[in-house]
XYZ file of C-alpha atoms in Angstrom:
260
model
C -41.615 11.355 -6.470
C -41.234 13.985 -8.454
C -37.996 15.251 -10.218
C -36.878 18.742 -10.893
C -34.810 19.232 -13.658
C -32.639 22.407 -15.287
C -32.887 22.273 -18.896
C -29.931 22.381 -21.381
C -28.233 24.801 -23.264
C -27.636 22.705 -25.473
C -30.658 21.571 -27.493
C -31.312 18.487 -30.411
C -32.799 20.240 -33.602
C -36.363 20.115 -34.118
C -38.942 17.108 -35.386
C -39.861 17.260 -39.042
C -43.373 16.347 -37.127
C -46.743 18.446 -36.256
C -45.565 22.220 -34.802
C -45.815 22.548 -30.889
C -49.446 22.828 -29.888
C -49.398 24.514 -26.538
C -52.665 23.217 -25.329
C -51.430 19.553 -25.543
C -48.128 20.358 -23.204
C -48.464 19.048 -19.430
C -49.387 21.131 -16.266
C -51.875 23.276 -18.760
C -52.630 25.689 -15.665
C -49.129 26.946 -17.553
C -51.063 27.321 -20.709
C -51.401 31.730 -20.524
C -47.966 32.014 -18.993
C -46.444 30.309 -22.252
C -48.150 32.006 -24.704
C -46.555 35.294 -23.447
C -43.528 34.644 -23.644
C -43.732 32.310 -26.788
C -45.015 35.334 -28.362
C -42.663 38.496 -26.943
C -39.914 36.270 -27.791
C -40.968 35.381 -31.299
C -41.712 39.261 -31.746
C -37.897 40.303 -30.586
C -36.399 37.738 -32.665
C -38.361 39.342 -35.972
C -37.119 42.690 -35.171
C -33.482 44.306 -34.940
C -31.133 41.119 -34.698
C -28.696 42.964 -32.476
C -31.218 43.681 -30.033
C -32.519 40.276 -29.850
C -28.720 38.914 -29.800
C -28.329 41.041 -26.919
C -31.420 40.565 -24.615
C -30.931 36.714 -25.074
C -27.451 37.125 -24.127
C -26.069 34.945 -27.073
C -22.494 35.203 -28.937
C -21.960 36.145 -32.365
C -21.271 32.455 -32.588
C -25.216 31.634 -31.965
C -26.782 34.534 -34.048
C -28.580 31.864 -35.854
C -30.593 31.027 -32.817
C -32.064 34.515 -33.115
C -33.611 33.047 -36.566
C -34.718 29.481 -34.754
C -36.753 31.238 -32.403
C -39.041 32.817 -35.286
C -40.170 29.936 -36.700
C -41.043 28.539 -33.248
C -44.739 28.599 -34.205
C -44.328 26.180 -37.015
C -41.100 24.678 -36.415
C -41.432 20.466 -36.343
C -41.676 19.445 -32.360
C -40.006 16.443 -30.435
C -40.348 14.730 -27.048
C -38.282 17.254 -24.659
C -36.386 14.581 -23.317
C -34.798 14.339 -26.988
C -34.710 18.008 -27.524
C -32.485 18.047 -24.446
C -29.105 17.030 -25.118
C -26.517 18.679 -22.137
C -24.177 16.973 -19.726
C -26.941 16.236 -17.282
C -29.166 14.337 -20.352
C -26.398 12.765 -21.875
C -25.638 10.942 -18.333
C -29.404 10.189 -17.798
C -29.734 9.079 -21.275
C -33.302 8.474 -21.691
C -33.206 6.753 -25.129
C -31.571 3.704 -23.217
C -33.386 3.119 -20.334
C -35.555 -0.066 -20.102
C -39.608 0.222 -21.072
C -40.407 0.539 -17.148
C -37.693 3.218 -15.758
C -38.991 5.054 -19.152
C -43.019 5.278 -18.023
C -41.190 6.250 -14.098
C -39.245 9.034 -16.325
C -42.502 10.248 -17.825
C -44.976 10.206 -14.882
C -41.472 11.900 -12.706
C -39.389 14.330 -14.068
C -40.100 18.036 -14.557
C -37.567 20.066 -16.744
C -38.202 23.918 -16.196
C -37.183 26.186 -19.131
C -37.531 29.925 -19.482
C -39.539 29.672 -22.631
C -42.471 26.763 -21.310
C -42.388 27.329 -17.301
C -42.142 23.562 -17.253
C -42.684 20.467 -19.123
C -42.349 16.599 -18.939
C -39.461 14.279 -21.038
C -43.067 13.218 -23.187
C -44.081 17.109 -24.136
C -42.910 17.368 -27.462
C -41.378 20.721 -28.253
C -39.561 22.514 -30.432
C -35.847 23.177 -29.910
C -35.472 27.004 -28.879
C -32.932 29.510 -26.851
C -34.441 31.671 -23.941
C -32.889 31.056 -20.084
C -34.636 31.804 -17.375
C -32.570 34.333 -16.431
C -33.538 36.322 -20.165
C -35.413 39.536 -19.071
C -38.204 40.044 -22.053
C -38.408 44.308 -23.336
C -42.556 42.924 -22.345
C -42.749 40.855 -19.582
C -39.607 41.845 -17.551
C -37.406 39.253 -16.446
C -39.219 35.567 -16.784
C -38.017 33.764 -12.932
C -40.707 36.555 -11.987
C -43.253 36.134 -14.585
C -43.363 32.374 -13.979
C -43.117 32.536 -10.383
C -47.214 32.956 -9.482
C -48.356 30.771 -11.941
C -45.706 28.000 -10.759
C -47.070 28.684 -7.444
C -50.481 27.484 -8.799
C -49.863 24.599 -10.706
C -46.390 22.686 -8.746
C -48.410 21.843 -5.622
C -50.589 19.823 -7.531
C -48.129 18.444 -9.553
C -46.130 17.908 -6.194
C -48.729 15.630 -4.513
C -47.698 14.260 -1.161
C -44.529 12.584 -2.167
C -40.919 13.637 -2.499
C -39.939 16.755 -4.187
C -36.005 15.869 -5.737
C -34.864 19.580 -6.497
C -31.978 19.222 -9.085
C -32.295 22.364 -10.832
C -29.862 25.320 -10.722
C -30.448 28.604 -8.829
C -31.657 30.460 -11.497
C -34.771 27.606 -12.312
C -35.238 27.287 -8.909
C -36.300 30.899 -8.640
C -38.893 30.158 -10.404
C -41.403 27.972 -7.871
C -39.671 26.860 -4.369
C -41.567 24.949 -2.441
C -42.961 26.477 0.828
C -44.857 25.626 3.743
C -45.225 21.300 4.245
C -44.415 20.249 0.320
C -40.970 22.256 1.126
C -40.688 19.884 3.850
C -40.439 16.962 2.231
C -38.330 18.367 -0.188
C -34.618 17.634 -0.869
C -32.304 19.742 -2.967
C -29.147 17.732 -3.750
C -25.870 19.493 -4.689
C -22.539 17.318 -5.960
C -19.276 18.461 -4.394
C -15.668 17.249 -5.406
C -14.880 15.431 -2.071
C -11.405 16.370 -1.803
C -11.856 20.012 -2.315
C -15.470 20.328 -1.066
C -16.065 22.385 -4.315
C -18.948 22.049 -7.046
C -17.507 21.669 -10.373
C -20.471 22.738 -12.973
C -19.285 19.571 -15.911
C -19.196 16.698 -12.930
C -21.730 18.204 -10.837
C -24.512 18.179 -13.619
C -22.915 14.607 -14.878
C -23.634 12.873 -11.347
C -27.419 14.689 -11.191
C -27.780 13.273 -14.446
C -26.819 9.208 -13.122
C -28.890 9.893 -10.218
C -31.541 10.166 -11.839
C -30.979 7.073 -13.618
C -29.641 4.911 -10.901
C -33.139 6.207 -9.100
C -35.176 5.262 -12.565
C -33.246 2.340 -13.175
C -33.491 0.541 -9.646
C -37.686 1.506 -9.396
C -36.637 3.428 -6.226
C -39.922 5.338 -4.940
C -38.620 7.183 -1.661
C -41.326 9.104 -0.668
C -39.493 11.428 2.001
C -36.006 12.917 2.156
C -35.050 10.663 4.608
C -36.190 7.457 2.023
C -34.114 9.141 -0.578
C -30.964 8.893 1.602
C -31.291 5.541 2.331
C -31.817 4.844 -1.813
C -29.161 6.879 -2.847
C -26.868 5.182 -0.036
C -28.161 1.448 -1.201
C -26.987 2.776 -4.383
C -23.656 3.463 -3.835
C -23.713 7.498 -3.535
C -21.771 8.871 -0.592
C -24.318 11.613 1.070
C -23.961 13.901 4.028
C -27.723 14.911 5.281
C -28.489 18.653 6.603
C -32.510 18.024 7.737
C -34.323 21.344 7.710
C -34.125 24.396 10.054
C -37.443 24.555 11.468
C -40.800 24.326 9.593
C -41.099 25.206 5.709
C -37.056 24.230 4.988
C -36.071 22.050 2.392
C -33.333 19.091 3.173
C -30.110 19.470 1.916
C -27.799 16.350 0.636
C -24.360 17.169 -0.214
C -23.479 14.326 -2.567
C -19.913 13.430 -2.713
C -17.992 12.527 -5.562
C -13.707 11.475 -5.653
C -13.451 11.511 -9.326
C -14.342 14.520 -11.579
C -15.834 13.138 -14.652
Protein backbone atom coordinates (compact mmCIF):
# COMPACT_ATOMS: atom_id res chain seq x y z
CA UNK A 1 0.00 0.00 0.00
CA UNK A 2 1.09 3.09 -0.55
CA UNK A 3 -0.08 6.41 1.12
CA UNK A 4 -0.42 9.81 -0.37
CA UNK A 5 -0.06 12.52 1.80
CA UNK A 6 -0.52 16.67 1.56
CA UNK A 7 2.11 18.26 3.47
CA UNK A 8 1.63 20.97 6.18
CA UNK A 9 1.68 24.47 6.36
CA UNK A 10 2.72 24.33 9.28
CA UNK A 11 6.31 23.09 9.66
CA UNK A 12 8.75 22.00 13.02
CA UNK A 13 12.02 24.18 12.81
CA UNK A 14 14.98 22.67 11.42
CA UNK A 15 17.72 19.90 12.90
CA UNK A 16 20.87 21.41 14.31
CA UNK A 17 22.14 18.14 12.19
CA UNK A 18 24.04 17.65 8.62
CA UNK A 19 22.22 20.22 5.83
CA UNK A 20 19.74 18.38 3.38
CA UNK A 21 21.73 16.38 0.87
CA UNK A 22 19.43 15.95 -2.06
CA UNK A 23 21.00 12.87 -3.42
CA UNK A 24 20.21 10.89 -0.19
CA UNK A 25 16.21 11.86 -0.38
CA UNK A 26 13.88 8.86 -1.67
CA UNK A 27 12.43 8.36 -5.26
CA UNK A 28 15.96 10.00 -6.61
CA UNK A 29 14.43 9.85 -10.30
CA UNK A 30 13.15 13.36 -8.43
CA UNK A 31 16.72 14.30 -7.94
CA UNK A 32 16.87 17.25 -11.23
CA UNK A 33 13.31 18.31 -10.56
CA UNK A 34 14.40 19.41 -6.89
CA UNK A 35 17.33 21.07 -7.58
CA UNK A 36 15.32 23.59 -9.73
CA UNK A 37 13.23 24.63 -7.69
CA UNK A 38 15.50 24.41 -4.50
CA UNK A 39 17.53 26.80 -6.36
CA UNK A 40 14.86 29.49 -8.14
CA UNK A 41 13.41 29.59 -4.80
CA UNK A 42 16.56 30.20 -2.83
CA UNK A 43 17.43 32.90 -5.61
CA UNK A 44 13.85 34.87 -5.08
CA UNK A 45 14.15 34.75 -1.47
CA UNK A 46 17.84 36.64 -1.76
CA UNK A 47 16.41 39.26 -3.87
CA UNK A 48 13.60 42.03 -3.32
CA UNK A 49 11.69 40.69 -0.11
CA UNK A 50 8.40 42.07 -1.38
CA UNK A 51 8.60 40.18 -4.42
CA UNK A 52 9.41 37.01 -2.82
CA UNK A 53 6.57 37.77 -0.05
CA UNK A 54 4.34 38.06 -2.87
CA UNK A 55 5.05 35.11 -5.29
CA UNK A 56 4.97 32.77 -2.16
CA UNK A 57 1.78 34.23 -1.25
CA UNK A 58 2.75 34.77 2.51
CA UNK A 59 1.39 37.57 5.09
CA UNK A 60 3.33 40.22 6.54
CA UNK A 61 2.95 37.97 9.53
CA UNK A 62 5.42 35.21 7.83
CA UNK A 63 8.00 37.62 6.19
CA UNK A 64 10.53 35.74 8.11
CA UNK A 65 9.94 32.67 6.06
CA UNK A 66 11.25 34.66 3.11
CA UNK A 67 14.72 34.59 5.21
CA UNK A 68 14.27 30.57 6.14
CA UNK A 69 14.18 29.72 2.68
CA UNK A 70 17.83 31.23 2.02
CA UNK A 71 19.60 29.32 4.20
CA UNK A 72 17.89 26.16 2.88
CA UNK A 73 21.25 24.95 1.54
CA UNK A 74 22.84 24.79 4.91
CA UNK A 75 20.05 24.91 7.20
CA UNK A 76 20.22 21.66 9.89
CA UNK A 77 17.68 18.81 8.33
CA UNK A 78 15.13 16.44 10.18
CA UNK A 79 13.07 13.34 9.36
CA UNK A 80 9.95 14.95 7.36
CA UNK A 81 7.62 13.23 9.40
CA UNK A 82 8.95 15.64 12.32
CA UNK A 83 9.28 18.61 10.13
CA UNK A 84 5.55 18.15 9.55
CA UNK A 85 3.52 19.33 12.26
CA UNK A 86 -0.39 20.26 10.80
CA UNK A 87 -3.76 18.91 11.82
CA UNK A 88 -3.39 15.85 9.66
CA UNK A 89 0.31 14.96 11.52
CA UNK A 90 -0.70 15.88 14.77
CA UNK A 91 -3.68 13.14 14.49
CA UNK A 92 -1.28 10.55 12.88
CA UNK A 93 1.32 11.33 15.34
CA UNK A 94 4.21 9.42 14.23
CA UNK A 95 6.47 9.94 17.31
CA UNK A 96 3.95 7.53 19.17
CA UNK A 97 3.32 4.81 17.14
CA UNK A 98 4.73 1.36 18.13
CA UNK A 99 8.36 0.15 16.47
CA UNK A 100 6.29 -1.96 13.75
CA UNK A 101 3.37 0.57 12.50
CA UNK A 102 6.64 2.99 12.42
CA UNK A 103 8.83 0.70 9.69
CA UNK A 104 4.83 0.30 7.81
CA UNK A 105 4.94 4.35 8.05
CA UNK A 106 8.35 4.46 6.43
CA UNK A 107 8.17 1.79 3.66
CA UNK A 108 4.13 3.58 3.05
CA UNK A 109 3.55 7.01 3.13
CA UNK A 110 4.43 9.62 0.50
CA UNK A 111 4.07 13.38 1.53
CA UNK A 112 4.19 15.61 -1.72
CA UNK A 113 5.45 19.20 -1.20
CA UNK A 114 5.97 21.94 -3.75
CA UNK A 115 9.58 22.38 -2.87
CA UNK A 116 10.82 18.23 -3.02
CA UNK A 117 8.04 16.67 -5.52
CA UNK A 118 7.80 14.03 -2.84
CA UNK A 119 9.44 12.46 0.02
CA UNK A 120 9.04 9.71 2.74
CA UNK A 121 8.33 10.43 6.88
CA UNK A 122 12.43 9.03 6.99
CA UNK A 123 13.85 11.86 4.33
CA UNK A 124 15.25 14.27 6.52
CA UNK A 125 14.69 17.82 5.39
CA UNK A 126 14.84 21.07 6.23
CA UNK A 127 11.77 23.03 7.31
CA UNK A 128 10.82 25.48 4.32
CA UNK A 129 7.60 27.48 2.75
CA UNK A 130 6.74 26.89 -1.03
CA UNK A 131 2.98 25.24 -1.92
CA UNK A 132 2.43 23.61 -4.75
CA UNK A 133 0.29 25.95 -5.98
CA UNK A 134 3.55 28.81 -5.81
CA UNK A 135 4.20 29.72 -9.52
CA UNK A 136 8.28 30.27 -9.64
CA UNK A 137 9.33 33.91 -11.97
CA UNK A 138 11.70 30.46 -13.59
CA UNK A 139 9.95 27.49 -13.75
CA UNK A 140 6.27 28.67 -13.98
CA UNK A 141 3.88 27.26 -11.72
CA UNK A 142 5.42 23.90 -9.90
CA UNK A 143 1.91 21.22 -10.14
CA UNK A 144 3.26 21.52 -13.88
CA UNK A 145 6.89 21.31 -13.45
CA UNK A 146 6.53 18.22 -11.24
CA UNK A 147 3.91 16.66 -13.17
CA UNK A 148 6.31 14.59 -15.95
CA UNK A 149 8.80 13.69 -13.69
CA UNK A 150 6.03 12.33 -11.12
CA UNK A 151 4.79 10.53 -14.04
CA UNK A 152 8.20 8.73 -14.16
CA UNK A 153 9.02 7.88 -10.86
CA UNK A 154 5.13 7.14 -8.89
CA UNK A 155 4.49 4.01 -10.98
CA UNK A 156 7.37 2.48 -9.64
CA UNK A 157 6.92 3.64 -6.40
CA UNK A 158 3.17 2.51 -6.86
CA UNK A 159 3.92 -1.21 -7.47
CA UNK A 160 0.88 -3.40 -7.83
CA UNK A 161 -0.77 -2.63 -4.58
CA UNK A 162 -3.19 0.00 -3.36
CA UNK A 163 -2.74 3.57 -4.11
CA UNK A 164 -4.58 5.55 -0.74
CA UNK A 165 -4.88 9.17 -2.32
CA UNK A 166 -5.24 11.56 0.73
CA UNK A 167 -3.80 14.57 -0.64
CA UNK A 168 -5.64 17.81 -1.53
CA UNK A 169 -6.47 18.97 -5.09
CA UNK A 170 -3.76 21.09 -5.52
CA UNK A 171 -0.94 17.96 -4.66
CA UNK A 172 -2.91 15.81 -6.49
CA UNK A 173 -2.29 17.80 -9.64
CA UNK A 174 0.81 16.92 -9.45
CA UNK A 175 0.91 12.89 -10.54
CA UNK A 176 -2.74 11.14 -10.81
CA UNK A 177 -2.67 7.90 -11.47
CA UNK A 178 -3.86 6.72 -14.96
CA UNK A 179 -4.45 3.75 -16.87
CA UNK A 180 -4.56 0.18 -14.35
CA UNK A 181 -2.49 1.76 -11.12
CA UNK A 182 -5.55 4.43 -11.24
CA UNK A 183 -7.63 1.48 -10.94
CA UNK A 184 -6.73 0.28 -7.95
CA UNK A 185 -6.63 3.50 -6.58
CA UNK A 186 -8.90 5.05 -3.89
CA UNK A 187 -9.15 8.72 -3.07
CA UNK A 188 -10.95 9.14 0.28
CA UNK A 189 -12.71 12.43 1.18
CA UNK A 190 -14.31 13.04 4.99
CA UNK A 191 -17.76 14.62 4.96
CA UNK A 192 -19.73 15.94 8.11
CA UNK A 193 -22.58 13.32 7.95
CA UNK A 194 -25.31 15.51 8.87
CA UNK A 195 -24.60 18.20 6.42
CA UNK A 196 -22.80 16.11 3.76
CA UNK A 197 -20.14 18.95 3.80
CA UNK A 198 -16.17 18.72 4.09
CA UNK A 199 -14.97 20.78 6.84
CA UNK A 200 -11.02 21.47 6.05
CA UNK A 201 -9.92 21.19 10.39
CA UNK A 202 -12.03 17.65 10.80
CA UNK A 203 -11.58 16.51 7.40
CA UNK A 204 -7.65 16.57 7.55
CA UNK A 205 -7.99 15.36 11.46
CA UNK A 206 -9.88 11.99 10.40
CA UNK A 207 -7.19 11.46 7.21
CA UNK A 208 -4.73 11.88 9.76
CA UNK A 209 -6.36 8.72 12.30
CA UNK A 210 -6.81 6.79 9.26
CA UNK A 211 -3.76 6.55 8.64
CA UNK A 212 -2.98 5.46 12.00
CA UNK A 213 -5.83 3.15 12.67
CA UNK A 214 -4.47 1.55 9.10
CA UNK A 215 -0.63 1.64 10.61
CA UNK A 216 -1.65 0.73 13.89
CA UNK A 217 -3.88 -2.46 13.11
CA UNK A 218 -0.97 -3.86 10.26
CA UNK A 219 -3.88 -3.55 7.75
CA UNK A 220 -2.33 -4.35 4.14
CA UNK A 221 -5.49 -4.03 1.75
CA UNK A 222 -4.17 -4.40 -1.43
CA UNK A 223 -7.31 -3.19 -3.56
CA UNK A 224 -9.96 -0.54 -2.96
CA UNK A 225 -12.35 -2.96 -2.26
CA UNK A 226 -9.78 -4.54 0.77
CA UNK A 227 -9.52 -1.03 2.03
CA UNK A 228 -13.32 -0.83 2.58
CA UNK A 229 -13.60 -3.78 4.32
CA UNK A 230 -10.40 -2.46 6.77
CA UNK A 231 -11.63 0.78 7.23
CA UNK A 232 -15.24 -0.78 8.01
CA UNK A 233 -13.52 -3.52 10.56
CA UNK A 234 -12.22 -0.41 11.94
CA UNK A 235 -15.03 1.38 12.81
CA UNK A 236 -15.16 4.14 9.85
CA UNK A 237 -18.58 4.58 8.28
CA UNK A 238 -17.81 4.54 4.25
CA UNK A 239 -20.07 4.89 1.27
CA UNK A 240 -18.15 3.24 -1.94
CA UNK A 241 -18.46 4.94 -5.59
CA UNK A 242 -16.28 2.02 -7.74
CA UNK A 243 -14.91 3.60 -10.90
CA UNK A 244 -16.63 4.74 -14.15
CA UNK A 245 -15.15 2.59 -16.65
CA UNK A 246 -11.41 1.78 -17.13
CA UNK A 247 -8.55 4.23 -15.79
CA UNK A 248 -11.04 5.78 -12.75
CA UNK A 249 -10.01 5.95 -9.38
CA UNK A 250 -12.57 4.69 -6.43
CA UNK A 251 -14.08 7.11 -4.43
CA UNK A 252 -14.93 6.57 -0.47
CA UNK A 253 -16.87 9.21 1.11
CA UNK A 254 -15.94 8.73 4.76
CA UNK A 255 -18.47 9.82 7.20
CA UNK A 256 -17.95 11.50 10.29
CA UNK A 257 -21.04 12.79 13.17
CA UNK A 258 -18.73 14.77 15.24
CA UNK A 259 -16.53 17.67 13.95
CA UNK A 260 -13.36 17.50 15.82
Amino acid sequence: MLVLLPPSEGKATSGRGAPLKLESLSLPGLTAAREAVLGELVELCSGDEEKAREVLGLSEGLRGEIAKNVELPTAGARPAGEIYTGVLYDALDLASLDAAAKRRATRSLLVFSGLWGAVRVNDRIPSYRCSMGVKLPGLGALGAHWRAPMAEVLPEAAGDGLVLDLRSSAYAAAWKPKGEPAGRTASVRVLHAPTRKVVSHFNKATKGRIVRSLLTAGAAPKSPAELVEALRDLGYVVEVEPPKGNGKAWMLDVLVHEVH
